[in-house]
Structure formats: C-alpha cells, structure tokens
Amino acid sequence: MIRVLSVFIFILFIQCQALINLKVPPITITNAQTAAEKQMVGEDRDLEKDGWLVSSIQSSSGGQSGNKQANGLQTSDSELQGNLLRIQYLTPEVRQYKMHGMVGEGIGGILKLNPIANTSPFYYQYENPAKKKRIEDVVLLINESRKVVIDKQVETEKKKGKKEDELSLLRSSLIDSYQKSVLTGEFYESKPGKWERM
C-alpha cells in the first residue's frame, strides 16, 4: 500500500511539473525606447499589451558618452551628478533626433534644432506640435546640463590650482568634444548658420 501511494505521489508530482510551465517573454535590449518608456517620458499614450518593463538609469539610457562621463567623475556634487544622469538618460532620445536630422551639434558645444530639418525624410514624423515641443524641451534640458557639467569640471580644475590658460584650454576641449562626437549621417554647424551632414 505504501509503495502504491509513493508511486502515485511521484506520478502526481511529475504531472504537476508538466502543468506548471512558466514562460518568461523574450527580452531584446535595444537603444530604442519601448512604448512604456515613451509613456513615462510623455511621448506616447499606449502601453504595450502584456509588456514587461525592467529598467534603470544605466540600462534605459544606452548612452555610451554619458555613461563614461557619469562613471568617470566620482564626485559628491549632487548638482553635477544630477546633470550627468540627465544627459545620460536623454542620450538615446537625442541620438534618434540626430539620426532623423531634427537636431544637430551647434558651435559652442550646444545642441541646436536643425534649420534644414525639413529636408529629412523623417520630418513628417515630427510635424505634430507635441513632438516639436518635446524636441525643444530635450534640447533645452541637454544644453542646461552640458553648461553645468562644463562649468563644474572647470571649477574643479581651478580649485586644484590650474592656471587660467589651462582652464581656457580645458573649457574649449570640453566644448569641442560635442562636435567631435558627431556620427556619420548627423548634422552639425560647420560655421555660424551653415549646417552640414557628416
């Protein structure tokens, strides 16, 4: 009797394992935002059906340059750290706008709206006033953060006793690094008011 009961429990256990089959949905990591992320940022109103979102500031940003900046500077300055994280978070969105020709790197280390964006085949996707406003807001946020980061880095070097000419070179180098980061197919301001594609 005990053997029959043991065999019955064993068979029941095997059958239960076969019935309980948890499947985790496939996960694809990309630099593009999901519908859930777009909704969180305010770009989209629809959530993915049965979608899972696991994210952090590092995984959602995907921005290599912002990540290097944030990891390269160990600081207790919360304002600097916050601005580095803002740049890092917005980097994928900025990269998309650059690839679509909506924005480009301007002279002086600032991100600018591309005045010849209407020549882009993606222009129609951004004609919606809400999308135009989002691009303008992102450009404003990135430029504010870049200014703070540059100023704080120069200030830190000044406290270390660097001379004015060295500080000036550092500031110029930091500003120029943004135009040097332009990728093939992206726009940049080659001279004041003159835009070119890399």
Tab-separated table of C-alpha atoms in Angstrom:
chain	number	residue	atom	x	y	z
A	1	MET	CA	0.000	0.000	0.000
A	2	ILE	CA	2.802	2.432	0.865
A	3	ARG	CA	4.565	1.619	-2.411
A	4	VAL	CA	1.412	2.259	-4.425
A	5	LEU	CA	0.894	5.547	-2.592
A	6	SER	CA	4.556	6.516	-3.183
A	7	VAL	CA	4.291	5.725	-6.886
A	8	PHE	CA	1.010	7.661	-7.081
A	9	ILE	CA	2.573	10.732	-5.387
A	10	PHE	CA	5.623	10.503	-7.649
A	11	ILE	CA	3.438	10.371	-10.780
A	12	LEU	CA	1.299	13.236	-9.453
A	13	PHE	CA	4.465	15.269	-8.797
A	14	ILE	CA	5.709	14.676	-12.374
A	15	GLN	CA	2.304	15.626	-13.815
A	16	CYS	CA	2.180	18.832	-11.733
A	17	GLN	CA	5.607	19.869	-13.004
A	18	ALA	CA	4.414	19.346	-16.574
A	19	LEU	CA	1.333	21.516	-15.928
A	20	ILE	CA	3.232	24.328	-14.251
A	21	ASN	CA	5.247	25.769	-17.074
A	22	LEU	CA	6.291	29.382	-16.626
A	23	LYS	CA	7.480	31.128	-19.734
A	24	VAL	CA	9.271	34.436	-19.496
A	25	PRO	CA	8.686	36.603	-22.568
A	26	PRO	CA	11.723	37.083	-24.814
A	27	ILE	CA	13.771	40.146	-23.923
A	28	THR	CA	15.507	42.275	-26.515
A	29	ILE	CA	17.811	45.046	-25.351
A	30	THR	CA	17.953	47.994	-27.727
A	31	ASN	CA	18.781	51.671	-27.512
A	32	ALA	CA	15.234	52.484	-28.629
A	33	GLN	CA	12.539	53.266	-26.106
A	34	THR	CA	9.631	50.909	-25.526
A	35	ALA	CA	6.076	52.173	-25.547
A	36	ALA	CA	6.075	52.041	-21.743
A	37	GLU	CA	9.197	54.207	-21.530
A	38	LYS	CA	7.747	56.664	-24.038
A	39	GLN	CA	4.590	56.888	-21.935
A	40	MET	CA	6.649	57.544	-18.799
A	41	VAL	CA	8.503	60.363	-20.570
A	42	GLY	CA	5.249	61.681	-22.021
A	43	GLU	CA	5.711	60.846	-25.700
A	44	ASP	CA	3.208	58.041	-26.019
A	45	ARG	CA	-0.185	57.234	-24.555
A	46	ASP	CA	-0.392	53.490	-25.353
A	47	LEU	CA	1.183	50.772	-23.230
A	48	GLU	CA	2.380	47.517	-24.713
A	49	LYS	CA	-0.063	44.683	-24.090
A	50	ASP	CA	1.396	42.178	-21.627
A	51	GLY	CA	4.697	44.065	-21.736
A	52	TRP	CA	7.304	43.798	-19.022
A	53	LEU	CA	9.500	46.756	-18.189
A	54	VAL	CA	12.616	46.345	-16.110
A	55	SER	CA	14.802	49.380	-16.253
A	56	SER	CA	17.345	51.531	-14.510
A	57	ILE	CA	19.045	54.778	-15.424
A	58	GLN	CA	22.008	52.793	-16.771
A	59	SER	CA	20.091	50.241	-18.818
A	60	SER	CA	17.498	52.623	-20.192
A	61	SER	CA	19.905	55.299	-21.295
A	62	GLY	CA	22.180	53.264	-23.507
A	63	GLY	CA	24.332	56.351	-23.974
A	64	GLN	CA	27.980	55.495	-24.060
A	65	SER	CA	29.341	59.033	-23.783
A	66	GLY	CA	27.003	59.987	-20.944
A	67	ASN	CA	27.816	56.746	-19.176
A	68	LYS	CA	31.545	57.395	-19.460
A	69	GLN	CA	31.067	60.898	-18.114
A	70	ALA	CA	28.951	59.739	-15.185
A	71	ASN	CA	31.302	56.887	-14.300
A	72	GLY	CA	34.483	58.860	-14.943
A	73	LEU	CA	33.695	61.579	-12.435
A	74	GLN	CA	33.442	60.417	-8.864
A	75	THR	CA	32.026	63.423	-7.079
A	76	SER	CA	29.939	64.322	-4.105
A	77	ASP	CA	28.485	67.287	-6.011
A	78	SER	CA	24.819	66.341	-6.357
A	79	GLU	CA	24.135	69.051	-8.951
A	80	LEU	CA	26.905	67.729	-11.210
A	81	GLN	CA	25.819	64.132	-10.699
A	82	GLY	CA	22.185	65.014	-11.448
A	83	ASN	CA	23.094	66.781	-14.677
A	84	LEU	CA	25.316	63.900	-15.791
A	85	LEU	CA	22.451	61.489	-15.177
A	86	ARG	CA	20.047	63.744	-17.087
A	87	ILE	CA	22.398	63.764	-20.102
A	88	GLN	CA	22.814	60.013	-19.843
A	89	TYR	CA	19.069	59.425	-19.671
A	90	LEU	CA	18.250	61.672	-22.650
A	91	THR	CA	21.119	60.424	-24.855
A	92	PRO	CA	19.114	57.723	-26.716
A	93	GLU	CA	16.352	60.203	-27.497
A	94	VAL	CA	18.877	62.803	-28.674
A	95	ARG	CA	20.631	60.163	-30.800
A	96	GLN	CA	17.315	59.358	-32.510
A	97	TYR	CA	16.609	63.041	-33.191
A	98	LYS	CA	20.121	63.388	-34.621
A	99	MET	CA	19.735	60.318	-36.844
A	100	HIS	CA	16.426	61.701	-38.113
A	101	GLY	CA	18.009	65.100	-38.814
A	102	MET	CA	15.868	67.066	-36.359
A	103	VAL	CA	18.755	68.335	-34.231
A	104	GLY	CA	22.491	68.720	-34.621
A	105	GLU	CA	25.594	69.835	-32.798
A	106	GLY	CA	25.981	73.576	-32.926
A	107	ILE	CA	29.077	75.680	-32.482
A	108	GLY	CA	29.923	76.291	-28.846
A	109	GLY	CA	29.027	72.848	-27.530
A	110	ILE	CA	25.291	73.302	-27.680
A	111	LEU	CA	22.656	71.108	-29.246
A	112	LYS	CA	20.506	73.010	-31.738
A	113	LEU	CA	17.368	72.482	-33.740
A	114	ASN	CA	18.401	71.760	-37.317
A	115	PRO	CA	17.216	74.673	-39.502
A	116	ILE	CA	17.198	72.392	-42.573
A	117	ALA	CA	15.307	69.561	-40.849
A	118	ASN	CA	12.511	69.863	-43.413
A	119	THR	CA	14.851	68.156	-45.931
A	120	SER	CA	14.873	65.000	-43.800
A	121	PRO	CA	12.697	62.065	-44.905
A	122	PHE	CA	11.670	61.712	-41.230
A	123	TYR	CA	10.423	65.299	-40.936
A	124	TYR	CA	6.751	64.328	-41.281
A	125	GLN	CA	7.026	62.252	-38.071
A	126	TYR	CA	7.797	65.403	-36.080
A	127	GLU	CA	5.224	67.829	-37.513
A	128	ASN	CA	2.908	67.185	-34.570
A	129	PRO	CA	3.119	70.194	-32.176
A	130	ALA	CA	3.568	67.886	-29.159
A	131	LYS	CA	6.573	66.180	-30.783
A	132	LYS	CA	8.079	69.537	-31.802
A	133	LYS	CA	7.664	70.729	-28.214
A	134	ARG	CA	9.314	67.562	-26.889
A	135	ILE	CA	12.352	68.086	-29.146
A	136	GLU	CA	12.626	71.715	-27.994
A	137	ASP	CA	12.369	70.642	-24.342
A	138	VAL	CA	15.041	67.952	-24.752
A	139	VAL	CA	17.399	70.419	-26.475
A	140	LEU	CA	16.878	72.900	-23.634
A	141	LEU	CA	17.480	70.257	-20.925
A	142	ILE	CA	20.608	68.892	-22.621
A	143	ASN	CA	22.095	72.365	-23.097
A	144	GLU	CA	21.412	73.333	-19.470
A	145	SER	CA	23.080	70.143	-18.268
A	146	ARG	CA	26.062	70.499	-20.594
A	147	LYS	CA	26.694	74.022	-19.312
A	148	VAL	CA	26.583	72.878	-15.682
A	149	VAL	CA	28.876	69.904	-16.371
A	150	ILE	CA	31.455	72.040	-18.204
A	151	ASP	CA	31.360	74.790	-15.569
A	152	LYS	CA	31.700	72.288	-12.719
A	153	GLN	CA	34.617	70.471	-14.364
A	154	VAL	CA	36.455	73.753	-14.973
A	155	GLU	CA	35.702	74.870	-11.406
A	156	THR	CA	37.095	71.595	-10.038
A	157	GLU	CA	40.321	72.043	-12.004
A	158	LYS	CA	40.561	75.670	-10.858
A	159	LYS	CA	40.411	74.510	-7.225
A	160	LYS	CA	43.285	72.165	-7.999
A	161	GLY	CA	45.404	75.194	-8.898
A	162	LYS	CA	45.291	75.158	-12.702
A	163	LYS	CA	46.196	78.400	-14.446
A	164	GLU	CA	43.748	80.463	-16.490
A	165	ASP	CA	45.237	79.427	-19.847
A	166	GLU	CA	44.959	75.739	-18.862
A	167	LEU	CA	41.372	76.289	-17.733
A	168	SER	CA	40.578	78.010	-21.022
A	169	LEU	CA	42.039	75.069	-22.953
A	170	LEU	CA	40.045	72.636	-20.827
A	171	ARG	CA	36.799	74.546	-21.442
A	172	SER	CA	37.487	74.650	-25.205
A	173	SER	CA	38.291	70.944	-25.228
A	174	LEU	CA	35.068	70.068	-23.394
A	175	ILE	CA	33.017	72.244	-25.743
A	176	ASP	CA	34.693	70.824	-28.864
A	177	SER	CA	34.151	67.243	-27.682
A	178	TYR	CA	30.447	67.533	-28.528
A	179	GLN	CA	31.075	68.385	-32.179
A	180	LYS	CA	33.745	65.709	-32.369
A	181	SER	CA	31.151	63.144	-31.278
A	182	VAL	CA	29.022	63.706	-34.407
A	183	LEU	CA	28.448	60.424	-36.254
A	184	THR	CA	28.071	59.779	-39.962
A	185	GLY	CA	24.681	60.978	-41.184
A	186	GLU	CA	24.223	63.524	-38.379
A	187	PHE	CA	24.115	67.295	-38.833
A	188	TYR	CA	26.476	69.832	-37.341
A	189	GLU	CA	27.082	73.553	-37.630
A	190	SER	CA	30.360	73.990	-39.533
A	191	LYS	CA	30.251	77.815	-39.440
A	192	PRO	CA	27.731	80.113	-37.776
A	193	GLY	CA	24.457	79.489	-39.638
A	194	LYS	CA	25.947	76.884	-42.046
A	195	TRP	CA	24.834	73.320	-41.466
A	196	GLU	CA	26.360	70.195	-42.952
A	197	ARG	CA	25.848	66.484	-42.700
A	198	MET	CA	28.767	64.332	-41.542
